[in-house]
Every structure is written in C-alpha cells, then in structure tokens.
Amino acid sequence: MALQIIDDCITCDVCIPECPNEAITAGGDIFVIDAAKCTECEGHYDTPQCKEVCPVDAIVARAA
C-alpha cells in the first residue's frame, strides 16, 4: 500500500529528502506521493520516514 499527502500539507519540504524511493514531488499547492514508487519505506526503515518527519501529520494511508 502507498501513502498520500492530504490538503493539510504546508509544503515545508522536510518529507522529500526522507523518501528512499524518491516518490515525493511538488504538485501545485501540496506535495504528492507517486503510488507506484511508494513502498512505505519497506526494506529501508521500520516506519515510513515521511510520516515521522511531517510536522502537520499530512501523510496518511491511501484510500483503497
């Protein structure tokens, strides 16, 4: 499953360098996560690093 960034995003940039798969990019008013690239850091870390550093909790599980 992949993560997504919701409208609460303040485009602070802290999540971008944390992604080992380079799945996070600028997407207009908020950042976006490419679902095809996002592995929730599986194989790299125990927890999704972008969620760990997001100061406004704008990164959530993608709805099925």
mmCIF file of N, CA, C and O in Angstrom:
data_model
loop_
_atom_site.group_PDB
_atom_site.id
_atom_site.type_symbol
_atom_site.label_atom_id
_atom_site.label_comp_id
_atom_site.label_asym_id
_atom_site.label_seq_id
_atom_site.Cartn_x
_atom_site.Cartn_y
_atom_site.Cartn_z
ATOM 1 N N MET A 1 0.843 -1.178 0.000
ATOM 2 C CA MET A 1 0.000 0.000 0.000
ATOM 3 C C MET A 1 0.893 1.247 0.000
ATOM 4 O O MET A 1 1.972 1.242 0.546
ATOM 5 N N ALA A 2 0.398 2.296 -0.586
ATOM 6 C CA ALA A 2 1.146 3.549 -0.655
ATOM 7 C C ALA A 2 0.504 4.586 0.260
ATOM 8 O O ALA A 2 -0.634 4.445 0.696
ATOM 9 N N LEU A 3 1.254 5.633 0.511
ATOM 10 C CA LEU A 3 0.767 6.743 1.311
ATOM 11 C C LEU A 3 0.322 7.865 0.392
ATOM 12 O O LEU A 3 0.616 7.865 -0.798
ATOM 13 N N GLN A 4 -0.385 8.845 0.970
ATOM 14 C CA GLN A 4 -0.758 10.032 0.219
ATOM 15 C C GLN A 4 -0.618 11.248 1.118
ATOM 16 O O GLN A 4 -0.658 11.140 2.342
ATOM 17 N N ILE A 5 -0.481 12.387 0.507
ATOM 18 C CA ILE A 5 -0.379 13.650 1.231
ATOM 19 C C ILE A 5 -1.703 14.370 1.066
ATOM 20 O O ILE A 5 -2.198 14.533 -0.046
ATOM 21 N N ILE A 6 -2.283 14.788 2.202
ATOM 22 C CA ILE A 6 -3.587 15.448 2.165
ATOM 23 C C ILE A 6 -3.431 16.970 2.171
ATOM 24 O O ILE A 6 -2.328 17.497 2.304
ATOM 25 N N ASP A 7 -4.555 17.657 2.050
ATOM 26 C CA ASP A 7 -4.568 19.113 1.919
ATOM 27 C C ASP A 7 -3.966 19.862 3.097
ATOM 28 O O ASP A 7 -3.700 21.058 2.994
ATOM 29 N N ASP A 8 -3.734 19.203 4.224
ATOM 30 C CA ASP A 8 -3.113 19.851 5.379
ATOM 31 C C ASP A 8 -1.639 20.163 5.145
ATOM 32 O O ASP A 8 -1.023 20.883 5.929
ATOM 33 N N CYS A 9 -1.070 19.642 4.067
ATOM 34 C CA CYS A 9 0.346 19.838 3.735
ATOM 35 C C CYS A 9 0.679 21.329 3.674
ATOM 36 O O CYS A 9 -0.047 22.121 3.074
ATOM 37 N N ILE A 10 1.794 21.703 4.311
ATOM 38 C CA ILE A 10 2.237 23.102 4.302
ATOM 39 C C ILE A 10 3.464 23.298 3.409
ATOM 40 O O ILE A 10 4.120 24.323 3.473
ATOM 41 N N THR A 11 3.764 22.339 2.577
ATOM 42 C CA THR A 11 4.891 22.360 1.631
ATOM 43 C C THR A 11 6.191 22.824 2.289
ATOM 44 O O THR A 11 6.906 23.665 1.768
ATOM 45 N N CYS A 12 6.512 22.209 3.407
ATOM 46 C CA CYS A 12 7.717 22.590 4.150
ATOM 47 C C CYS A 12 8.976 21.889 3.650
ATOM 48 O O CYS A 12 10.068 22.238 4.074
ATOM 49 N N ASP A 13 8.847 20.892 2.799
ATOM 50 C CA ASP A 13 9.972 20.165 2.185
ATOM 51 C C ASP A 13 10.656 19.124 3.064
ATOM 52 O O ASP A 13 11.564 18.463 2.599
ATOM 53 N N VAL A 14 10.278 18.944 4.304
ATOM 54 C CA VAL A 14 11.027 18.007 5.151
ATOM 55 C C VAL A 14 10.842 16.552 4.734
ATOM 56 O O VAL A 14 11.708 15.724 4.990
ATOM 57 N N CYS A 15 9.750 16.222 4.065
ATOM 58 C CA CYS A 15 9.498 14.836 3.685
ATOM 59 C C CYS A 15 10.306 14.395 2.463
ATOM 60 O O CYS A 15 10.669 13.221 2.352
ATOM 61 N N ILE A 16 10.575 15.309 1.559
ATOM 62 C CA ILE A 16 11.208 14.940 0.286
ATOM 63 C C ILE A 16 12.540 14.208 0.464
ATOM 64 O O ILE A 16 12.719 13.131 -0.090
ATOM 65 N N PRO A 17 13.492 14.724 1.233
ATOM 66 C CA PRO A 17 14.766 14.009 1.352
ATOM 67 C C PRO A 17 14.686 12.716 2.164
ATOM 68 O O PRO A 17 15.592 11.892 2.108
ATOM 69 N N GLU A 18 13.598 12.517 2.894
ATOM 70 C CA GLU A 18 13.449 11.311 3.707
ATOM 71 C C GLU A 18 13.039 10.088 2.897
ATOM 72 O O GLU A 18 13.223 8.967 3.336
ATOM 73 N N CYS A 19 12.483 10.290 1.721
ATOM 74 C CA CYS A 19 11.959 9.174 0.923
ATOM 75 C C CYS A 19 13.083 8.450 0.183
ATOM 76 O O CYS A 19 13.713 9.017 -0.712
ATOM 77 N N PRO A 20 13.320 7.175 0.514
ATOM 78 C CA PRO A 20 14.389 6.434 -0.149
ATOM 79 C C PRO A 20 14.061 6.079 -1.602
ATOM 80 O O PRO A 20 14.942 5.693 -2.362
ATOM 81 N N ASN A 21 12.796 6.218 -1.984
ATOM 82 C CA ASN A 21 12.369 5.863 -3.336
ATOM 83 C C ASN A 21 12.117 7.075 -4.225
ATOM 84 O O ASN A 21 11.654 6.910 -5.359
ATOM 85 N N GLU A 22 12.373 8.253 -3.713
ATOM 86 C CA GLU A 22 12.144 9.497 -4.455
ATOM 87 C C GLU A 22 10.717 9.565 -4.994
ATOM 88 O O GLU A 22 10.478 9.965 -6.133
ATOM 89 N N ALA A 23 9.755 9.186 -4.143
ATOM 90 C CA ALA A 23 8.354 9.143 -4.556
ATOM 91 C C ALA A 23 7.611 10.452 -4.304
ATOM 92 O O ALA A 23 6.484 10.610 -4.750
ATOM 93 N N ILE A 24 8.227 11.392 -3.592
ATOM 94 C CA ILE A 24 7.542 12.632 -3.231
ATOM 95 C C ILE A 24 8.036 13.777 -4.109
ATOM 96 O O ILE A 24 9.237 14.002 -4.233
ATOM 97 N N THR A 25 7.080 14.487 -4.697
ATOM 98 C CA THR A 25 7.412 15.627 -5.559
ATOM 99 C C THR A 25 6.440 16.779 -5.298
ATOM 100 O O THR A 25 5.376 16.581 -4.699
ATOM 101 N N ALA A 26 6.811 17.958 -5.779
ATOM 102 C CA ALA A 26 5.918 19.109 -5.688
ATOM 103 C C ALA A 26 4.759 18.893 -6.652
ATOM 104 O O ALA A 26 4.946 18.408 -7.758
ATOM 105 N N GLY A 27 3.571 19.251 -6.218
ATOM 106 C CA GLY A 27 2.404 19.035 -7.063
ATOM 107 C C GLY A 27 1.413 20.176 -6.998
ATOM 108 O O GLY A 27 0.246 19.960 -6.725
ATOM 109 N N GLY A 28 1.865 21.377 -7.185
ATOM 110 C CA GLY A 28 0.964 22.526 -7.092
ATOM 111 C C GLY A 28 0.963 23.078 -5.687
ATOM 112 O O GLY A 28 2.005 23.473 -5.174
ATOM 113 N N ASP A 29 -0.203 23.067 -5.039
ATOM 114 C CA ASP A 29 -0.324 23.635 -3.691
ATOM 115 C C ASP A 29 0.233 22.736 -2.599
ATOM 116 O O ASP A 29 0.570 23.206 -1.515
ATOM 117 N N ILE A 30 0.275 21.427 -2.842
ATOM 118 C CA ILE A 30 0.806 20.474 -1.864
ATOM 119 C C ILE A 30 1.747 19.515 -2.569
ATOM 120 O O ILE A 30 1.792 19.455 -3.790
ATOM 121 N N PHE A 31 2.494 18.755 -1.784
ATOM 122 C CA PHE A 31 3.350 17.728 -2.360
ATOM 123 C C PHE A 31 2.503 16.492 -2.647
ATOM 124 O O PHE A 31 1.435 16.303 -2.072
ATOM 125 N N VAL A 32 3.001 15.643 -3.545
ATOM 126 C CA VAL A 32 2.287 14.413 -3.893
ATOM 127 C C VAL A 32 3.238 13.224 -3.794
ATOM 128 O O VAL A 32 4.448 13.364 -3.961
ATOM 129 N N ILE A 33 2.655 12.067 -3.523
ATOM 130 C CA ILE A 33 3.419 10.819 -3.455
ATOM 131 C C ILE A 33 3.003 9.949 -4.626
ATOM 132 O O ILE A 33 1.818 9.665 -4.818
ATOM 133 N N ASP A 34 3.979 9.518 -5.403
ATOM 134 C CA ASP A 34 3.733 8.621 -6.535
ATOM 135 C C ASP A 34 3.482 7.224 -5.968
ATOM 136 O O ASP A 34 4.387 6.584 -5.427
ATOM 137 N N ALA A 35 2.247 6.765 -6.085
ATOM 138 C CA ALA A 35 1.860 5.464 -5.517
ATOM 139 C C ALA A 35 2.653 4.311 -6.115
ATOM 140 O O ALA A 35 2.880 3.298 -5.449
ATOM 141 N N ALA A 36 3.102 4.452 -7.333
ATOM 142 C CA ALA A 36 3.877 3.389 -7.979
ATOM 143 C C ALA A 36 5.274 3.269 -7.382
ATOM 144 O O ALA A 36 5.888 2.202 -7.443
ATOM 145 N N LYS A 37 5.777 4.339 -6.786
ATOM 146 C CA LYS A 37 7.118 4.327 -6.195
ATOM 147 C C LYS A 37 7.106 4.126 -4.679
ATOM 148 O O LYS A 37 8.092 3.684 -4.098
ATOM 149 N N CYS A 38 6.014 4.481 -4.027
ATOM 150 C CA CYS A 38 5.941 4.432 -2.562
ATOM 151 C C CYS A 38 5.834 3.003 -2.058
ATOM 152 O O CYS A 38 4.928 2.257 -2.437
ATOM 153 N N THR A 39 6.749 2.625 -1.169
ATOM 154 C CA THR A 39 6.717 1.310 -0.536
ATOM 155 C C THR A 39 6.502 1.427 0.969
ATOM 156 O O THR A 39 6.661 0.449 1.690
ATOM 157 N N GLU A 40 6.177 2.636 1.439
ATOM 158 C CA GLU A 40 6.084 2.931 2.870
ATOM 159 C C GLU A 40 7.405 2.593 3.556
ATOM 160 O O GLU A 40 7.431 2.176 4.707
ATOM 161 N N CYS A 41 8.484 2.753 2.832
ATOM 162 C CA CYS A 41 9.857 2.540 3.299
ATOM 163 C C CYS A 41 10.182 1.083 3.608
ATOM 164 O O CYS A 41 11.217 0.789 4.217
ATOM 165 N N GLU A 42 9.328 0.166 3.197
ATOM 166 C CA GLU A 42 9.589 -1.253 3.422
ATOM 167 C C GLU A 42 10.916 -1.645 2.774
ATOM 168 O O GLU A 42 11.189 -1.301 1.630
ATOM 169 N N GLY A 43 11.733 -2.328 3.532
ATOM 170 C CA GLY A 43 13.044 -2.724 3.053
ATOM 171 C C GLY A 43 14.124 -1.701 3.356
ATOM 172 O O GLY A 43 15.306 -1.968 3.183
ATOM 173 N N HIS A 44 13.702 -0.516 3.799
ATOM 174 C CA HIS A 44 14.651 0.543 4.145
ATOM 175 C C HIS A 44 14.581 0.898 5.628
ATOM 176 O O HIS A 44 15.602 1.034 6.281
ATOM 177 N N TYR A 45 13.358 1.085 6.130
ATOM 178 C CA TYR A 45 13.138 1.505 7.522
ATOM 179 C C TYR A 45 11.954 0.740 8.097
ATOM 180 O O TYR A 45 11.142 0.184 7.367
ATOM 181 N N ASP A 46 11.818 0.773 9.416
ATOM 182 C CA ASP A 46 10.705 0.094 10.081
ATOM 183 C C ASP A 46 9.389 0.853 9.935
ATOM 184 O O ASP A 46 8.318 0.261 10.008
ATOM 185 N N THR A 47 9.472 2.167 9.772
ATOM 186 C CA THR A 47 8.285 3.001 9.633
ATOM 187 C C THR A 47 8.481 3.974 8.474
ATOM 188 O O THR A 47 9.619 4.323 8.142
ATOM 189 N N PRO A 48 7.388 4.436 7.875
ATOM 190 C CA PRO A 48 7.512 5.418 6.793
ATOM 191 C C PRO A 48 8.155 6.710 7.310
ATOM 192 O O PRO A 48 7.624 7.352 8.218
ATOM 193 N N GLN A 49 9.267 7.053 6.757
ATOM 194 C CA GLN A 49 10.032 8.199 7.246
ATOM 195 C C GLN A 49 9.350 9.531 6.988
ATOM 196 O O GLN A 49 9.452 10.448 7.796
ATOM 197 N N CYS A 50 8.625 9.649 5.896
ATOM 198 C CA CYS A 50 7.932 10.908 5.622
ATOM 199 C C CYS A 50 6.897 11.199 6.701
ATOM 200 O O CYS A 50 6.755 12.338 7.147
ATOM 201 N N LYS A 51 6.183 10.165 7.148
ATOM 202 C CA LYS A 51 5.197 10.341 8.219
ATOM 203 C C LYS A 51 5.866 10.751 9.520
ATOM 204 O O LYS A 51 5.324 11.544 10.282
ATOM 205 N N GLU A 52 7.046 10.220 9.771
ATOM 206 C CA GLU A 52 7.772 10.526 11.005
ATOM 207 C C GLU A 52 8.153 11.999 11.101
ATOM 208 O O GLU A 52 8.136 12.578 12.178
ATOM 209 N N VAL A 53 8.500 12.606 9.963
ATOM 210 C CA VAL A 53 9.008 13.985 9.998
ATOM 211 C C VAL A 53 7.953 15.043 9.685
ATOM 212 O O VAL A 53 8.194 16.227 9.920
ATOM 213 N N CYS A 54 6.796 14.666 9.190
ATOM 214 C CA CYS A 54 5.780 15.648 8.812
ATOM 215 C C CYS A 54 5.266 16.375 10.058
ATOM 216 O O CYS A 54 4.685 15.765 10.957
ATOM 217 N N PRO A 55 5.447 17.706 10.111
ATOM 218 C CA PRO A 55 5.054 18.456 11.309
ATOM 219 C C PRO A 55 3.544 18.653 11.457
ATOM 220 O O PRO A 55 3.077 19.033 12.535
ATOM 221 N N VAL A 56 2.773 18.397 10.399
ATOM 222 C CA VAL A 56 1.328 18.619 10.476
ATOM 223 C C VAL A 56 0.517 17.339 10.225
ATOM 224 O O VAL A 56 -0.688 17.392 10.003
ATOM 225 N N ASP A 57 1.173 16.195 10.255
ATOM 226 C CA ASP A 57 0.511 14.898 10.062
ATOM 227 C C ASP A 57 -0.336 14.863 8.787
ATOM 228 O O ASP A 57 -1.475 14.390 8.791
ATOM 229 N N ALA A 58 0.248 15.351 7.698
ATOM 230 C CA ALA A 58 -0.467 15.419 6.419
ATOM 231 C C ALA A 58 -0.241 14.199 5.542
ATOM 232 O O ALA A 58 -0.684 14.180 4.398
ATOM 233 N N ILE A 59 0.424 13.178 6.054
ATOM 234 C CA ILE A 59 0.701 11.987 5.259
ATOM 235 C C ILE A 59 -0.069 10.821 5.875
ATOM 236 O O ILE A 59 0.112 10.484 7.042
ATOM 237 N N VAL A 60 -0.948 10.228 5.062
ATOM 238 C CA VAL A 60 -1.853 9.193 5.544
ATOM 239 C C VAL A 60 -1.867 8.017 4.568
ATOM 240 O O VAL A 60 -1.360 8.120 3.448
ATOM 241 N N ALA A 61 -2.488 6.917 5.007
ATOM 242 C CA ALA A 61 -2.631 5.766 4.118
ATOM 243 C C ALA A 61 -3.553 6.126 2.968
ATOM 244 O O ALA A 61 -4.557 6.829 3.147
ATOM 245 N N ARG A 62 -3.197 5.663 1.791
ATOM 246 C CA ARG A 62 -4.007 5.927 0.604
ATOM 247 C C ARG A 62 -5.285 5.094 0.685
ATOM 248 O O ARG A 62 -5.244 3.911 0.996
ATOM 249 N N ALA A 63 -6.405 5.715 0.396
ATOM 250 C CA ALA A 63 -7.690 5.008 0.394
ATOM 251 C C ALA A 63 -7.709 3.986 -0.736
ATOM 252 O O ALA A 63 -7.208 4.252 -1.827
ATOM 253 N N ALA A 64 -8.249 2.832 -0.461
ATOM 254 C CA ALA A 64 -8.294 1.747 -1.446
ATOM 255 C C ALA A 64 -9.274 2.030 -2.556
ATOM 256 O O ALA A 64 -10.124 2.799 -2.519
#
